[in-house]
Amino acid sequence: MFHLKDHCFLKLLDLSTEEIQGLLSLAAELKAQKKNGVSHRLFEGKNIVLIFEKTSTRTRCAFEVAAHDLGMGVTYLDPSGSQIGKKESIADTARVLGRMFDGIEYRGYGQEIVETLAKYAGVPVWNGLTNEFHPTQILADFLTIQEHFGSLKGKKLVYLGDARYNMGNSLMVGCAKMGMRFTACAPEKYQPSPQLQKQCLAIAQETGAELQFLTDPREAARDADVLYTDVWVSMGEPDSIWAERIQDLSPYRITRSLMELAGSQCRFMHCLPAFHDLNTTIGKQIHEKFGLDCMEVTDDVFECSRSIVFDEAENRMHTIKAVMAATL
Ligand code: CP
Ligand code: NVA
């Protein structure tokens, strides 16, 4: 079995192209086993802990189901239910949890927190989303692209929206590593940092990837295999920025006309949760205040047959299982 024994999984920048491909292949293998009813309780007797300083549906459930499938016990620490950060430092928390658990998942704020956990824990630490990176999401996205298109190399993925946050950053790194064509399409101030762009351009030179940074959605969308977006305001950001984000990012909404411009091969992707209708509390509030029926994607695109968002969501579980199986 492909392995990265005792490694942490903190950001895709730390992995080689072959290691990312190895994780994707392992995920595909574990997915096939699960579909065929082949049990893989490879880690009976092991225990993991999930630290969530921000909320989650997919990531938490993916870690829990994957851990159960692998035969492991799981402890969940919710955003308010532990001493972390308030009464106990990250380094101390890491040393305590590392004595009890075989692996630690962390979702929260700065990337430096998950890096500190990894430094002190003495067991594998997995990044379940920080402000800067969301690497397990990218594995799920890439497994999904492989399933729909057969391969990753040369595929054109266009990310529209806030491209300087966890999703834009991680997709750019992932596409660079896997030799894909990546376009960040956003106003200048929402583009990935010059430092990360530079790092990714250097990776692209090695892998044959192409990276583009554009402000015009119609120019960006042409020939795209994937149009990808995410929420305009991320977890942990203040509600007061909605007005500015709506103003800045509305031109970057994924619409039917943008999908048509891309071509019939194009698929719609989104890490979820998505604001595509008025069936959420925030969606309703934004509608009342700003009159919008949807935000980053129109409902007709979200619901159309070229939307593969629920395949992505399912693949969170298979890919997270692969990350744990490889590193434990
Ligand atoms: N995509 C994703 O990470 O979803 P959750 O916030 O529900 O975990
Ligand atoms: N950018 C989003 C991603 C959610 C999966 C956030 O950080 O809230």
XYZ file of C-alpha atoms and ligand atoms in Angstrom:
344
model
C 0.000 0.000 0.000
C 1.208 3.545 -0.773
C 2.398 5.154 2.442
C 3.829 8.315 3.976
C 4.231 6.743 7.388
C 4.456 9.219 10.275
C 4.203 12.212 7.918
C 1.885 15.105 8.647
C -0.506 16.470 6.014
C -0.393 20.243 6.464
C -0.294 21.755 2.955
C 0.240 20.482 -0.590
C 3.469 22.501 -0.886
C 5.037 19.841 1.382
C 4.213 16.961 -1.003
C 5.711 15.905 -4.331
C 3.641 15.289 -7.449
C 4.171 11.537 -6.959
C 3.035 11.684 -3.342
C -0.171 13.516 -4.292
C -0.785 10.975 -7.072
C -0.076 8.168 -4.576
C -2.735 9.500 -2.213
C -5.241 9.820 -5.074
C -4.578 6.240 -6.194
C -4.937 4.953 -2.644
C -8.212 6.888 -2.284
C -9.533 5.355 -5.518
C -8.544 1.883 -4.252
C -10.231 2.389 -0.865
C -13.317 3.823 -2.584
C -13.570 0.752 -4.834
C -13.164 -1.526 -1.816
C -15.922 0.286 0.054
C -18.277 0.117 -2.958
C -17.574 -3.628 -3.239
C -18.193 -4.247 0.434
C -14.530 -5.105 1.123
C -13.790 -4.067 4.684
C -10.500 -2.331 5.468
C -10.270 -2.120 9.254
C -6.510 -1.680 9.007
C -6.075 0.368 12.178
C -8.101 -1.455 14.850
C -7.135 -0.218 18.303
C -5.932 3.207 17.114
C -7.613 6.459 18.131
C -7.709 9.897 16.558
C -8.872 13.313 17.747
C -10.608 15.967 15.662
C -10.118 19.584 16.746
C -12.609 21.988 15.171
C -12.194 25.666 16.060
C -14.527 26.434 13.132
C -17.734 24.611 12.177
C -17.974 21.803 9.596
C -20.302 19.286 7.986
C -18.210 17.512 5.330
C -14.755 17.511 6.889
C -15.910 16.319 10.288
C -18.141 13.603 8.850
C -15.455 12.523 6.385
C -12.883 12.083 9.167
C -15.372 10.271 11.412
C -16.712 7.853 8.783
C -13.225 7.208 7.381
C -11.852 6.535 10.866
C -14.706 4.120 11.631
C -14.170 2.322 8.305
C -10.493 1.947 9.237
C -11.467 0.488 12.616
C -10.405 3.484 14.718
C -11.948 5.335 17.646
C -12.685 9.069 17.241
C -12.920 11.949 19.729
C -14.427 15.259 18.530
C -13.506 18.562 20.169
C -15.951 21.260 19.093
C -15.236 24.994 18.644
C -15.942 25.745 22.304
C -15.503 22.469 24.159
C -11.810 22.358 25.074
C -9.053 24.405 26.731
C -7.267 24.972 23.388
C -5.893 28.454 22.947
C -7.868 29.950 25.831
C -6.263 28.205 28.826
C -3.679 26.001 27.133
C -1.183 26.796 24.401
C -1.098 24.911 21.114
C 2.307 23.425 21.996
C 1.004 22.088 25.327
C -2.198 20.806 23.738
C -0.144 19.018 21.079
C 2.000 17.275 23.697
C -1.061 16.166 25.679
C -3.044 14.886 22.684
C 0.050 13.245 21.218
C 0.278 11.055 24.358
C -3.288 9.809 23.955
C -4.006 9.702 20.230
C -2.400 8.216 17.128
C -3.358 11.146 14.895
C -4.739 14.685 15.206
C -6.937 16.630 12.787
C -7.061 20.415 13.157
C -9.473 22.941 11.596
C -9.080 26.567 12.588
C -7.386 29.843 11.913
C -3.737 30.541 11.030
C -1.618 27.937 9.259
C 1.032 28.480 11.949
C -1.312 26.814 14.482
C -1.476 23.513 12.613
C 2.276 23.722 11.931
C 2.896 24.191 15.698
C 0.646 21.255 16.530
C 2.653 19.136 14.101
C 5.948 20.282 15.611
C 5.009 19.207 19.138
C 2.516 16.347 18.795
C 4.852 13.486 17.878
C 2.015 11.876 15.862
C 0.640 12.701 12.380
C -1.301 15.972 12.212
C -3.787 16.601 9.370
C -4.956 20.040 8.250
C -8.759 20.101 8.045
C -8.739 23.793 6.875
C -6.866 26.890 7.936
C -7.236 30.452 6.676
C -4.417 29.809 4.207
C -4.928 26.207 3.026
C -7.519 23.407 2.699
C -5.422 20.517 1.361
C -7.819 17.609 1.998
C -10.439 19.426 -0.105
C -8.048 19.568 -3.057
C -7.438 15.809 -2.928
C -11.208 15.262 -3.130
C -11.482 17.741 -5.996
C -8.651 16.090 -7.914
C -10.048 12.577 -7.420
C -13.350 13.930 -8.772
C -11.654 15.535 -11.799
C -9.778 12.293 -12.488
C -13.041 10.348 -12.354
C -14.816 12.741 -14.748
C -11.965 13.532 -17.168
C -9.659 10.496 -16.833
C -6.596 12.511 -15.781
C -5.390 15.782 -14.269
C -2.463 16.803 -16.448
C -3.267 19.682 -18.796
C -6.817 20.151 -17.497
C -7.850 23.798 -17.186
C -9.308 24.800 -13.813
C -10.557 28.365 -13.382
C -11.165 29.604 -9.848
C -13.426 32.644 -9.572
C -13.870 34.665 -6.390
C -11.673 35.296 -3.361
C -8.531 33.678 -4.775
C -6.163 34.711 -1.978
C -7.813 32.546 0.727
C -7.654 28.830 1.574
C -9.415 27.475 -1.535
C -7.785 29.710 -4.143
C -4.348 29.182 -2.611
C -4.658 25.414 -2.315
C -6.098 24.901 -5.782
C -3.251 26.950 -7.238
C -0.641 24.871 -5.401
C -2.378 21.610 -6.323
C -2.725 22.514 -9.998
C 0.922 23.600 -10.119
C 2.038 20.301 -8.571
C -0.097 18.198 -10.924
C 0.825 19.934 -14.204
C -2.593 21.484 -14.731
C -3.650 24.834 -16.231
C -4.829 27.086 -13.399
C -6.445 30.490 -13.692
C -7.181 32.695 -10.705
C -9.905 35.071 -11.868
C -10.539 37.860 -9.374
C -10.069 41.582 -8.853
C -6.398 42.448 -8.205
C -6.773 42.651 -4.432
C -8.275 39.137 -4.254
C -5.411 37.467 -6.155
C -3.069 35.033 -4.330
C -0.102 36.718 -2.616
C 2.896 37.512 -4.850
C 5.019 35.220 -2.670
C 2.747 32.192 -3.172
C 2.365 33.001 -6.881
C 6.156 32.967 -7.179
C 6.456 29.634 -5.358
C 3.798 28.092 -7.600
C 5.312 29.483 -10.797
C 8.598 27.803 -9.830
C 6.770 24.485 -9.273
C 4.977 24.944 -12.610
C 8.325 25.186 -14.405
C 9.118 21.679 -13.173
C 5.724 20.091 -13.833
C 4.628 21.830 -17.042
C 1.709 23.519 -15.291
C 0.459 26.881 -16.576
C -0.731 29.579 -14.185
C -2.679 32.668 -15.166
C -3.973 35.591 -13.142
C -6.897 37.393 -14.794
C -9.550 39.905 -13.836
C -12.039 39.275 -16.679
C -14.344 36.235 -16.094
C -15.253 35.883 -19.785
C -11.614 35.794 -20.834
C -10.823 33.304 -18.039
C -13.739 30.926 -18.686
C -12.932 30.098 -22.319
C -12.053 26.390 -22.749
C -12.213 25.755 -18.998
C -12.651 22.121 -18.011
C -13.697 23.216 -14.538
C -15.232 26.447 -13.291
C -14.712 26.483 -9.521
C -15.927 28.906 -6.879
C -16.323 29.250 -3.110
C -18.178 31.504 -0.680
C -17.320 35.214 -0.821
C -16.976 35.526 2.959
C -15.129 32.727 4.699
C -15.521 31.361 8.218
C -13.979 33.669 10.785
C -14.394 36.804 8.648
C -16.683 39.542 10.015
C -20.250 40.009 8.718
C -19.407 43.674 8.143
C -17.480 42.774 4.969
C -20.480 41.328 3.097
C -21.332 44.635 1.392
C -17.803 45.096 0.056
C -17.515 41.456 -1.075
C -20.860 41.571 -2.873
C -19.782 44.730 -4.650
C -16.351 43.345 -5.583
C -17.172 39.727 -6.389
C -20.645 39.800 -8.002
C -19.071 40.011 -11.500
C -17.329 36.696 -10.697
C -20.536 34.716 -10.025
C -20.678 31.482 -12.042
C -23.678 31.745 -14.363
C -25.120 29.652 -17.160
C -23.660 32.040 -19.725
C -20.164 31.590 -18.271
C -20.597 27.789 -18.383
C -21.723 28.029 -22.016
C -18.757 30.212 -22.883
C -16.430 27.589 -21.383
C -17.886 24.826 -23.568
C -19.821 21.578 -23.184
C -16.852 19.783 -21.571
C -16.945 22.191 -18.626
C -17.986 20.996 -15.166
C -18.999 23.142 -12.192
C -17.220 22.548 -8.873
C -17.518 24.068 -5.384
C -16.079 22.913 -2.066
C -19.483 23.611 -0.390
C -21.352 24.917 1.492
C -22.705 27.150 -1.313
C -25.073 30.111 -1.448
C -27.097 29.251 -4.563
C -30.649 29.855 -3.277
C -32.565 31.313 -0.336
C -32.778 28.107 1.702
C -30.186 29.167 4.285
C -30.304 31.695 7.126
C -27.455 33.767 5.681
C -28.868 33.489 2.148
C -32.176 34.944 3.405
C -30.437 37.736 5.356
C -28.383 38.732 2.315
C -31.532 38.662 0.181
C -33.328 40.980 2.600
C -30.395 43.378 2.851
C -28.986 43.349 -0.684
C -31.743 41.790 -2.823
C -29.591 38.876 -4.113
C -31.209 35.481 -4.875
C -27.843 33.743 -4.971
C -24.218 34.667 -4.484
C -21.174 32.911 -5.952
C -23.199 30.607 -8.252
C -26.671 30.742 -9.753
C -29.127 28.045 -8.727
C -29.512 26.763 -12.298
C -25.752 26.090 -12.560
C -25.581 24.518 -9.108
C -28.466 22.168 -9.953
C -27.516 21.379 -13.570
C -26.183 18.026 -14.773
C -22.688 19.501 -15.244
C -22.460 20.321 -11.546
C -20.351 17.651 -9.828
C -20.390 19.121 -6.327
C -21.864 16.069 -4.600
C -19.263 13.777 -6.177
C -16.667 16.102 -4.643
C -18.419 15.957 -1.277
C -18.450 12.142 -1.300
C -14.799 12.066 -2.287
C -13.866 14.053 0.824
C -14.375 10.820 2.757
C -12.396 8.529 0.434
C -9.451 10.945 0.170
C -9.318 11.741 3.893
C -9.329 7.995 4.513
C -6.343 7.689 2.174
C -4.474 10.466 4.020
C -4.996 8.709 7.367
C -4.225 5.234 6.007
C -1.011 6.473 4.373
C 0.326 8.421 7.345
C -0.590 6.184 10.305
N -15.863 21.759 2.117
C -15.780 21.719 3.455
O -14.698 21.764 4.052
O -16.978 21.612 4.086
P -17.237 21.716 5.643
O -16.973 23.145 6.066
O -18.675 21.328 5.823
O -16.310 20.779 6.362
N -13.269 29.511 2.112
C -14.223 28.740 2.886
C -14.044 27.288 2.623
C -15.058 26.398 3.298
C -14.860 24.941 3.017
C -14.054 29.069 4.351
O -12.909 29.136 4.818
O -15.068 29.277 5.026
